[in-house]
CSV table of C-alpha atoms and ligand atoms in Angstrom, one decimal:
chain,number,residue,atom,x,y,z
A,1229,MET,CA,12.4,13.2,13.6
A,1230,THR,CA,12.1,9.2,14.4
A,1231,ASP,CA,13.7,6.8,11.7
A,1232,PRO,CA,11.6,5.3,9.2
A,1233,VAL,CA,10.4,1.9,10.3
A,1234,LEU,CA,11.6,-0.9,7.3
A,1235,LEU,CA,9.5,-4.1,6.5
A,1236,SER,CA,12.2,-6.4,7.5
A,1237,PRO,CA,15.7,-4.8,7.8
A,1238,PRO,CA,18.7,-7.1,8.7
A,1239,ASP,CA,19.2,-7.7,12.7
A,1240,VAL,CA,22.6,-7.9,13.2
A,1241,GLY,CA,24.6,-7.0,16.4
A,1242,PRO,CA,28.1,-7.6,18.4
A,1243,LEU,CA,28.0,-11.2,17.4
A,1244,GLU,CA,27.8,-11.0,14.0
A,1245,GLU,CA,30.4,-8.5,14.3
A,1246,SER,CA,32.8,-11.0,16.2
A,1247,TYR,CA,32.4,-13.4,13.9
A,1248,VAL,CA,32.9,-11.1,10.8
A,1249,LEU,CA,35.9,-10.4,12.6
A,1250,ASP,CA,37.3,-13.7,13.2
A,1251,ALA,CA,36.6,-14.6,9.7
A,1252,LEU,CA,38.9,-11.6,8.3
A,1253,ARG,CA,41.6,-12.3,11.0
A,1254,SER,CA,41.9,-16.2,10.2
A,1255,GLY,CA,43.1,-15.0,6.6
A,1256,TRP,CA,40.3,-16.8,5.3
A,1257,VAL,CA,38.9,-14.1,3.1
A,1258,ALA,CA,38.6,-15.9,0.0
A,1259,PRO,CA,35.5,-17.5,-1.0
A,1260,VAL,CA,36.2,-20.8,0.7
A,1261,GLY,CA,37.3,-21.6,4.1
A,1262,PRO,CA,36.1,-23.5,7.7
A,1263,HIS,CA,33.4,-21.1,8.1
A,1264,VAL,CA,31.7,-22.5,5.1
A,1265,ALA,CA,31.9,-26.1,5.5
A,1266,ALA,CA,30.6,-25.2,9.3
A,1267,PHE,CA,27.6,-23.0,8.0
A,1268,GLU,CA,26.5,-26.1,5.9
A,1269,ARG,CA,26.6,-28.5,8.6
A,1270,GLU,CA,24.9,-26.5,11.1
A,1271,VAL,CA,21.8,-25.4,9.0
A,1272,ALA,CA,21.6,-29.4,7.9
A,1273,GLN,CA,21.7,-30.2,11.0
A,1274,ARG,CA,19.1,-27.4,12.1
A,1275,VAL,CA,16.7,-28.4,9.0
A,1276,GLY,CA,17.1,-31.9,9.4
A,1277,CYS,CA,18.8,-32.9,6.0
A,1278,GLY,CA,21.9,-34.7,5.1
A,1279,HIS,CA,23.8,-32.5,2.6
A,1280,ALA,CA,23.8,-28.9,2.4
A,1281,VAL,CA,25.4,-26.4,-0.5
A,1282,ALA,CA,26.0,-22.8,1.0
A,1283,LEU,CA,25.5,-20.6,-2.1
A,1284,ALA,CA,25.6,-16.9,-3.4
A,1285,SER,CA,21.6,-16.5,-3.2
A,1286,GLY,CA,18.8,-18.7,-2.6
A,1287,THR,CA,17.9,-17.7,-6.5
A,1288,ALA,CA,21.1,-19.7,-7.6
A,1289,GLY,CA,19.9,-22.6,-5.1
A,1290,LEU,CA,16.7,-22.9,-7.2
A,1291,HIS,CA,18.4,-22.9,-10.4
A,1292,LEU,CA,21.1,-25.6,-9.7
A,1293,ALA,CA,18.1,-27.8,-8.1
A,1294,LEU,CA,16.3,-27.6,-11.0
A,1295,LEU,CA,19.6,-28.5,-12.8
A,1296,ALA,CA,20.6,-31.2,-11.1
A,1297,LEU,CA,16.9,-32.7,-11.9
A,1298,GLY,CA,17.3,-32.3,-15.4
A,1299,ALA,CA,14.9,-29.7,-16.2
A,1300,GLY,CA,15.8,-27.9,-19.7
A,1301,PRO,CA,14.1,-27.0,-23.0
A,1302,GLY,CA,10.7,-28.6,-23.2
A,1303,ASP,CA,10.1,-29.6,-19.7
A,1304,VAL,CA,7.2,-28.1,-17.9
A,1305,VAL,CA,8.1,-26.4,-14.3
A,1306,VAL,CA,4.9,-25.8,-11.9
A,1307,VAL,CA,5.2,-22.6,-9.7
A,1308,PRO,CA,2.9,-21.2,-7.5
A,1309,THR,CA,1.5,-18.1,-9.3
A,1310,LEU,CA,1.9,-16.2,-5.7
A,1311,THR,CA,5.5,-15.5,-5.2
A,1312,PHE,CA,8.6,-13.6,-5.5
A,1313,VAL,CA,10.0,-13.6,-9.4
A,1314,ALA,CA,12.9,-15.4,-8.6
A,1315,THR,CA,11.1,-18.7,-8.3
A,1316,ALA,CA,10.1,-18.3,-11.6
A,1317,ASN,CA,13.3,-16.8,-13.0
A,1318,ALA,CA,14.9,-20.3,-12.0
A,1319,VAL,CA,13.0,-22.0,-14.1
A,1320,ARG,CA,13.4,-19.7,-17.4
A,1321,TYR,CA,17.1,-19.9,-16.6
A,1322,THR,CA,17.1,-23.6,-17.8
A,1323,GLY,CA,15.1,-23.3,-20.7
A,1324,ALA,CA,12.2,-24.9,-19.1
A,1325,GLU,CA,8.5,-23.3,-19.0
A,1326,PRO,CA,6.8,-22.2,-15.6
A,1327,VAL,CA,3.3,-23.1,-15.5
A,1328,PHE,CA,1.2,-21.0,-13.1
A,1329,VAL,CA,-0.8,-22.5,-9.9
A,1330,ASP,CA,-3.2,-20.7,-8.1
A,1331,CYS,CA,-3.3,-20.6,-4.2
A,1332,GLU,CA,-5.1,-21.5,-1.4
A,1333,PRO,CA,-7.3,-18.1,-0.1
A,1334,THR,CA,-6.6,-18.7,3.7
A,1335,THR,CA,-2.8,-19.4,3.5
A,1336,GLY,CA,-1.6,-18.0,-0.1
A,1337,ASN,CA,0.6,-21.1,-0.3
A,1338,LEU,CA,-0.2,-23.8,-3.1
A,1339,ASP,CA,-3.6,-24.7,-3.8
A,1340,PRO,CA,-2.9,-28.9,-3.4
A,1341,ALA,CA,-6.5,-29.9,-5.4
A,1342,LEU,CA,-5.6,-27.6,-8.2
A,1343,LEU,CA,-2.5,-29.0,-8.3
A,1344,HIS,CA,-3.6,-32.6,-8.5
A,1345,ASP,CA,-5.9,-31.3,-11.8
A,1346,LEU,CA,-3.2,-29.5,-13.3
A,1347,LEU,CA,-0.7,-32.6,-13.1
A,1348,ARG,CA,-3.4,-35.1,-14.3
A,1349,ASP,CA,-4.1,-32.4,-17.5
A,1350,LEU,CA,-0.2,-32.1,-18.3
A,1351,ARG,CA,-0.1,-35.5,-18.5
A,1352,ARG,CA,-2.3,-36.5,-20.7
A,1353,GLN,CA,-0.9,-33.7,-22.9
A,1354,GLY,CA,2.2,-35.9,-22.6
A,1355,ARG,CA,4.3,-32.7,-21.0
A,1356,ARG,CA,7.5,-33.7,-19.2
A,1357,VAL,CA,7.0,-32.0,-15.6
A,1358,ALA,CA,10.5,-31.9,-14.3
A,1359,ALA,CA,9.7,-30.4,-10.9
A,1360,VAL,CA,6.9,-28.7,-8.4
A,1361,MET,CA,8.2,-25.7,-6.9
A,1362,PRO,CA,6.0,-25.3,-3.7
A,1363,VAL,CA,6.9,-22.0,-1.9
A,1364,ASP,CA,6.4,-21.6,2.1
A,1365,MET,CA,4.6,-18.2,1.6
A,1366,PHE,CA,6.3,-15.4,4.0
A,1367,GLY,CA,7.5,-18.3,6.2
A,1368,ALA,CA,4.2,-20.2,6.6
A,1369,CYS,CA,4.9,-24.1,4.8
A,1370,ALA,CA,3.1,-25.1,2.3
A,1371,ASP,CA,0.6,-28.1,3.0
A,1372,TYR,CA,3.2,-30.9,2.3
A,1373,ALA,CA,0.9,-33.5,3.7
A,1374,ARG,CA,-1.4,-33.0,0.8
A,1375,ILE,CA,0.9,-31.8,-1.7
A,1376,LEU,CA,3.6,-34.7,-1.4
A,1377,PRO,CA,1.3,-37.3,-2.4
A,1378,VAL,CA,-0.2,-35.5,-5.1
A,1379,CYS,CA,3.6,-35.2,-6.5
A,1380,ALA,CA,4.5,-39.0,-5.9
A,1381,GLU,CA,1.4,-40.2,-7.4
A,1382,ALA,CA,2.5,-38.1,-10.7
A,1383,GLU,CA,6.5,-38.8,-10.2
A,1384,VAL,CA,7.6,-35.1,-10.0
A,1385,ALA,CA,10.2,-34.3,-8.0
A,1386,VAL,CA,9.5,-31.4,-5.3
A,1387,VAL,CA,11.8,-28.8,-4.9
A,1388,GLU,CA,10.9,-26.6,-1.8
A,1389,ASP,CA,11.3,-22.9,-2.0
A,1390,ALA,CA,11.8,-22.6,1.7
A,1391,ALA,CA,13.5,-19.0,0.8
A,1392,GLU,CA,11.0,-17.0,3.4
A,1393,ALA,CA,10.8,-20.2,6.0
A,1394,LEU,CA,13.9,-21.0,7.8
A,1395,GLY,CA,12.7,-21.9,11.3
A,1396,SER,CA,9.3,-22.9,10.5
A,1397,VAL,CA,8.1,-26.4,11.0
A,1398,ARG,CA,5.2,-28.1,9.7
A,1399,ASP,CA,3.7,-31.5,10.9
A,1400,GLY,CA,7.0,-32.0,12.9
A,1401,ARG,CA,9.2,-31.4,10.3
A,1402,ALA,CA,11.4,-28.2,9.6
A,1403,ALA,CA,11.0,-26.1,6.3
A,1404,GLY,CA,13.4,-26.6,3.7
A,1405,SER,CA,13.3,-30.5,4.1
A,1406,PHE,CA,9.8,-31.6,2.6
A,1407,GLY,CA,11.1,-31.8,-1.0
A,1408,ARG,CA,14.1,-33.9,-3.1
A,1409,ALA,CA,15.5,-30.5,-2.2
A,1410,GLY,CA,15.1,-27.3,-0.4
A,1411,VAL,CA,16.1,-23.9,-0.7
A,1412,LEU,CA,16.8,-21.1,1.6
A,1413,SER,CA,17.5,-17.5,1.0
A,1414,PHE,CA,19.9,-15.3,3.3
A,1415,ASN,CA,19.3,-12.2,1.7
A,1416,GLY,CA,19.2,-9.2,4.0
A,1417,ASN,CA,15.3,-9.0,4.3
A,1418,LYS,CA,15.0,-12.6,5.2
A,1419,ILE,CA,14.4,-14.2,8.7
A,1420,MET,CA,18.4,-14.2,8.9
A,1421,THR,CA,20.9,-13.0,6.4
A,1422,THR,CA,24.2,-13.5,5.3
A,1423,SER,CA,23.6,-10.0,3.4
A,1424,GLY,CA,23.3,-12.2,0.4
A,1425,GLY,CA,23.4,-15.8,0.4
A,1426,GLY,CA,21.2,-18.7,-0.2
A,1427,MET,CA,21.9,-22.7,0.8
A,1428,LEU,CA,20.3,-25.9,-1.1
A,1429,LEU,CA,19.7,-28.7,1.6
A,1430,SER,CA,18.8,-32.3,0.6
A,1431,ASP,CA,19.1,-36.0,1.7
A,1432,ASP,CA,20.1,-37.0,-1.8
A,1433,ALA,CA,24.2,-37.1,-1.9
A,1434,GLU,CA,24.3,-37.5,-5.2
A,1435,LEU,CA,22.0,-34.4,-5.8
A,1436,THR,CA,24.1,-32.8,-3.9
A,1437,ALA,CA,27.2,-33.3,-5.3
A,1438,ARG,CA,26.2,-32.4,-8.5
A,1439,CYS,CA,24.9,-28.8,-7.4
A,1440,ARG,CA,28.2,-28.5,-5.6
A,1441,TYR,CA,30.2,-29.4,-9.0
A,1442,LEU,CA,27.9,-26.9,-11.1
A,1443,SER,CA,28.3,-24.0,-8.3
A,1444,THR,CA,32.3,-24.2,-8.7
A,1445,GLN,CA,32.3,-23.6,-12.6
A,1446,ALA,CA,32.0,-27.1,-12.6
A,1447,ARG,CA,35.6,-28.1,-12.3
A,1448,GLN,CA,36.7,-31.2,-13.1
A,1449,PRO,CA,38.8,-33.3,-9.7
A,1450,VAL,CA,42.1,-33.0,-11.5
A,1451,PRO,CA,45.4,-30.8,-10.5
A,1452,TYR,CA,44.7,-28.6,-13.9
A,1453,TYR,CA,41.3,-26.7,-14.8
A,1454,GLU,CA,39.6,-29.0,-16.6
A,1455,HIS,CA,35.9,-28.6,-17.7
A,1456,THR,CA,33.5,-30.6,-19.9
A,1457,GLU,CA,30.5,-28.9,-19.3
A,1458,VAL,CA,29.4,-24.9,-18.5
A,1459,GLY,CA,29.3,-24.2,-14.9
A,1460,PHE,CA,28.6,-21.1,-12.7
A,1461,ASN,CA,30.1,-19.1,-10.1
A,1462,TYR,CA,27.7,-19.7,-7.2
A,1463,ARG,CA,29.5,-20.4,-3.9
A,1464,LEU,CA,29.0,-18.1,-0.6
A,1465,SER,CA,32.1,-16.6,0.6
A,1466,ASN,CA,33.7,-17.8,4.0
A,1467,VAL,CA,33.2,-14.1,5.4
A,1468,LEU,CA,29.4,-14.3,4.3
A,1469,ALA,CA,29.0,-17.6,6.2
A,1470,ALA,CA,30.9,-16.6,9.3
A,1471,LEU,CA,27.9,-14.0,9.2
A,1472,GLY,CA,25.4,-16.7,8.8
A,1473,ARG,CA,26.7,-18.6,11.4
A,1474,ALA,CA,26.0,-15.9,13.9
A,1475,GLN,CA,22.7,-15.4,12.8
A,1476,LEU,CA,21.9,-18.8,12.9
A,1477,ARG,CA,22.7,-18.9,16.7
A,1478,ARG,CA,20.4,-16.2,17.3
A,1479,LEU,CA,17.8,-17.6,14.6
A,1480,ASP,CA,15.2,-18.7,17.9
A,1481,ASP,CA,15.4,-15.5,19.3
A,1482,MET,CA,14.6,-13.5,16.1
A,1483,VAL,CA,11.8,-16.0,15.3
A,1484,THR,CA,10.4,-15.6,18.7
A,1485,ARG,CA,10.1,-12.0,17.9
A,1486,ARG,CA,8.7,-11.7,14.8
A,1487,ARG,CA,5.7,-14.1,16.4
A,1488,GLN,CA,5.0,-11.8,19.5
A,1489,LEU,CA,4.9,-8.8,16.6
A,1490,ARG,CA,2.5,-11.2,15.1
A,1491,GLU,CA,0.5,-11.4,18.1
A,1492,ARG,CA,0.1,-8.2,18.6
A,1493,TYR,CA,-1.2,-7.1,15.3
A,1494,ALA,CA,-3.5,-10.1,15.6
A,1495,LYS,CA,-5.1,-8.7,18.6
A,1496,LEU,CA,-5.1,-5.2,17.7
A,1497,PHE,CA,-7.0,-6.6,14.0
A,1498,ALA,CA,-9.1,-8.9,16.3
A,1499,ALA,CA,-11.9,-6.5,16.8
A,1500,VAL,CA,-11.8,-5.2,13.1
A,1501,PRO,CA,-14.3,-6.1,11.0
A,1502,GLY,CA,-13.0,-7.5,7.4
A,1503,VAL,CA,-9.6,-7.7,8.6
A,1504,ARG,CA,-8.0,-11.2,8.8
A,1505,LEU,CA,-4.3,-12.5,9.3
A,1506,LEU,CA,-2.6,-14.7,6.4
A,1507,ALA,CA,-1.8,-18.5,7.3
A,1508,ASP,CA,-3.1,-17.5,11.1
A,1509,GLN,CA,-4.0,-20.8,12.1
A,1510,ASP,CA,-0.3,-22.1,11.5
A,1511,PRO,CA,1.8,-22.1,14.7
A,1512,GLY,CA,4.9,-23.3,13.4
A,1513,ALA,CA,5.3,-20.3,10.9
A,1514,ASN,CA,8.2,-18.0,11.6
A,1515,CYS,CA,5.9,-15.3,11.2
A,1516,TRP,CA,8.7,-13.6,8.9
A,1517,LEU,CA,6.2,-11.5,7.6
A,1518,THR,CA,2.6,-10.5,9.0
A,1519,THR,CA,0.0,-10.2,6.2
A,1520,ILE,CA,-3.6,-8.6,6.5
A,1521,ILE,CA,-6.0,-9.1,4.1
A,1522,VAL,CA,-8.5,-6.4,4.6
A,1523,ASP,CA,-12.0,-6.9,2.3
A,1524,PRO,CA,-12.9,-3.8,1.5
A,1525,VAL,CA,-16.5,-4.1,1.6
A,1526,VAL,CA,-16.3,-5.2,5.1
A,1527,ALA,CA,-14.1,-3.3,6.3
A,1528,GLY,CA,-15.2,0.0,4.8
A,1529,TRP,CA,-11.6,0.9,3.5
A,1530,ARG,CA,-9.2,-0.8,1.4
A,1531,ALA,CA,-5.4,-2.1,2.4
A,1532,GLY,CA,-4.0,0.5,0.1
A,1533,GLU,CA,-5.6,3.3,2.2
A,1534,LEU,CA,-3.8,1.9,5.2
A,1535,ALA,CA,-0.2,1.6,3.4
A,1536,ALA,CA,-0.3,5.2,2.1
A,1537,HIS,CA,-1.3,6.6,5.9
A,1538,LEU,CA,1.4,4.2,7.2
A,1539,GLY,CA,3.6,5.5,4.3
A,1540,ALA,CA,2.9,8.9,5.4
A,1541,HIS,CA,4.6,8.6,8.8
A,1542,ARG,CA,7.7,6.9,7.2
A,1543,ILE,CA,6.5,3.3,8.2
A,1544,GLU,CA,7.2,0.8,5.4
A,1545,THR,CA,4.5,-1.6,4.6
A,1546,ARG,CA,4.4,-4.0,0.8
A,1547,PRO,CA,1.5,-5.2,-0.9
A,1548,VAL,CA,1.7,-9.0,-1.2
A,1549,TRP,CA,3.5,-10.4,-4.3
A,1550,LYS,CA,1.9,-9.6,-8.1
A,1551,PRO,CA,1.0,-12.9,-8.9
A,1552,MET,CA,3.2,-14.2,-11.8
A,1553,HIS,CA,0.8,-14.7,-14.1
A,1554,LEU,CA,0.1,-10.9,-14.4
A,1555,GLN,CA,4.0,-10.2,-14.9
A,1556,PRO,CA,4.3,-9.0,-18.4
A,1557,VAL,CA,7.8,-11.1,-18.5
A,1558,PHE,CA,5.7,-14.4,-18.0
A,1559,ALA,CA,3.0,-13.2,-20.6
A,1560,GLY,CA,1.5,-16.4,-22.3
A,1561,ALA,CA,2.8,-18.9,-19.8
A,1562,GLY,CA,0.2,-21.8,-19.0
A,1563,ALA,CA,-1.6,-20.9,-15.7
A,1564,ARG,CA,-4.4,-22.7,-13.8
A,1565,LEU,CA,-6.2,-20.0,-11.7
A,1566,THR,CA,-9.1,-19.8,-9.3
A,1567,GLY,CA,-8.7,-15.9,-8.3
A,1568,ALA,CA,-7.4,-16.3,-5.1
A,1569,ALA,CA,-3.7,-14.8,-5.8
A,1570,GLU,CA,-5.1,-11.9,-7.6
A,1571,ARG,CA,-7.8,-11.3,-4.7
A,1572,LEU,CA,-4.6,-11.5,-2.0
A,1573,PHE,CA,-2.6,-9.2,-4.4
A,1574,ALA,CA,-5.3,-6.5,-4.1
A,1575,ASP,CA,-6.6,-6.8,-0.8
A,1576,GLY,CA,-3.2,-8.1,1.2
A,1577,LEU,CA,-0.5,-5.9,2.7
A,1578,ASN,CA,2.6,-6.7,4.5
A,1579,LEU,CA,3.0,-4.7,7.9
A,1580,PRO,CA,6.9,-4.3,9.2
A,1581,SER,CA,7.9,-7.4,10.8
A,1582,GLY,CA,11.4,-7.5,11.4
A,1583,SER,CA,12.9,-8.4,14.8
A,1584,ALA,CA,15.2,-5.6,15.5
A,1585,MET,CA,12.2,-3.2,15.8
A,1586,SER,CA,12.5,-1.5,19.2
A,1587,GLU,CA,9.5,-1.3,21.4
A,1588,GLY,CA,9.0,2.5,20.8
A,1589,GLN,CA,8.9,1.3,16.9
A,1590,VAL,CA,6.3,-1.0,17.6
A,1591,VAL,CA,4.1,1.0,19.7
A,1592,HIS,CA,4.4,3.9,17.1
A,1593,VAL,CA,3.2,1.2,14.3
A,1594,LEU,CA,0.2,0.3,16.5
A,1595,ASP,CA,-0.7,3.7,17.2
A,1596,ARG,CA,-0.6,4.8,13.5
A,1597,ILE,CA,-2.7,1.9,12.3
A,1598,GLU,CA,-5.2,2.8,15.7
A,1599,ASP,CA,-5.4,6.5,14.3
A,1600,PHE,CA,-6.4,5.0,11.0
A,1601,LEU,CA,-8.9,2.8,12.3
A,1602,SER,CA,-10.6,5.4,14.7
A,1603,ALA,CA,-10.9,7.7,11.4
A,1604,ARG,CA,-12.3,5.1,9.6
A,1605,SER,CA,-14.7,3.7,12.1
A,1606,GLU,CA,-16.1,7.5,12.4
A,1607,ARG,CA,-17.2,7.1,8.3
A,1608,LEU,CA,-20.2,5.9,6.3
A,1609,PRO,CA,-19.6,2.9,5.2
A,1610,LEU,CA,-18.2,2.7,1.2
A,1611,LEU,CA,-21.4,3.3,-1.2
A,1612,ILE,CA,-20.4,0.6,-3.9
A,1613,GLU,CA,-22.5,-2.6,-4.7
A,1614,PRO,CA,-21.0,-5.8,-3.3
A,1615,GLU,CA,-20.9,-7.3,-6.9
A,1616,ARG,CA,-18.8,-4.5,-8.0
A,1617,PHE,CA,-15.9,-5.2,-5.5
A,1618,ALA,CA,-16.0,-9.1,-6.0
A,1619,GLN,CA,-15.0,-8.4,-9.9
A,1620,ALA,CA,-12.7,-5.7,-9.4
A,1621,PRO,CA,-9.8,-7.5,-8.2
A,1622,GLU,CA,-9.7,-9.8,-11.4
A,1623,LYS,CA,-8.6,-6.7,-13.9
A,1624,HIS,CA,-5.7,-5.5,-13.9
B,2664,PLP,C1,14.1,-14.2,-1.3
B,2664,PLP,C2,13.4,-15.3,-2.0
B,2664,PLP,C3,14.4,-15.8,-3.1
B,2664,PLP,C4,15.3,-15.7,-3.6
B,2664,PLP,O1,16.3,-15.3,-2.5
B,2664,PLP,P1,17.7,-14.7,-2.8
B,2664,PLP,O2,18.3,-15.3,-1.7
B,2664,PLP,O3,17.3,-13.0,-2.9
B,2664,PLP,O4,18.2,-15.0,-4.7
B,2664,PLP,C5,13.4,-17.3,-3.8
B,2664,PLP,N1,12.0,-17.0,-3.5
B,2664,PLP,C6,11.5,-16.4,-2.7
B,2664,PLP,C7,9.8,-16.9,-2.1
B,2664,PLP,C8,12.1,-15.3,-1.7
B,2664,PLP,O5,11.4,-14.7,-1.2
């Protein structure tokens, strides 16, 4: 029996081994050391930001960025409803309230026109908006050419959740560099990993220094332990920073492999009616995950049926994020919706996208998809009126 094919497993090898071994042998096993500083420098340079703080997770980075911008009880932070829960959780950690905004159907990224209207209405209600947190969905940068002017006009800071997007570019700028602060994740399933980790990026020296200070228990610069406010233990260890430096050296190759994989999926689905790829018009995306969107009326099958078929062959897939406004933990939060995120949740499927997939695994996945498609094309189309489908994703 072949090994299961996972959605996006870590891609590590001899280079990573040698870096981690170096960190261990150097004696810098404690959470400070030369690899941390070097990793920060290298990522900042790669993204084109003046400053970087290596952290224990991307979530920690989002939390600290919001704190540094002064987010707290009584404030509102605008978050895309289509995201991983960490974006919205970070808002709650500060005591501020998330307000959710829907996405563009083509990319799954924050809808700039809707954001404009929401910020206008929040201002009319006299709410203080501490930040807007666009997310670079599955590695494709949000539309900053439209989002940044909207936020500038409303005088609201942008925290870019680039957790999924290291290595992506848009309009000549790198993911992570668009906001007052940007946050990367090096969790085990991301484009590159430190097993767990993250990084905060910014051109603002003061903001970065504040985050660094909060990440080390808010310790005052005196010889004894002096604390004037509550801090956090959010720093990345030197051993994990060593792993990150090795991964960073391989980042371009890993992005290339994911893009090649996306191309093969695109080719396979090009001739399949009712199936499109999310954000397929973005050549700068790192292709962290390839996502198909299946219109069940046109295709005659649902994304979940393909997921079940692949699952039976031990091929892992995953639905698109369940929108935050549907999550019980955020029941009652404000939301500006069009239904786009709910439709992507109903009709979307993330396919295996890991850069370490062998050619045999790739062929296995593509062949099993082909089996599924040819079995479907022999069946009659679904005998359900289109109007019922148009409504179906709205109910949960
Ligand atoms: C992974 C992820 C995070 C959180 O990063 P961690 O390093 O796992 O804390 C935040 N936002 C998005 C969109 C993510 O995909």
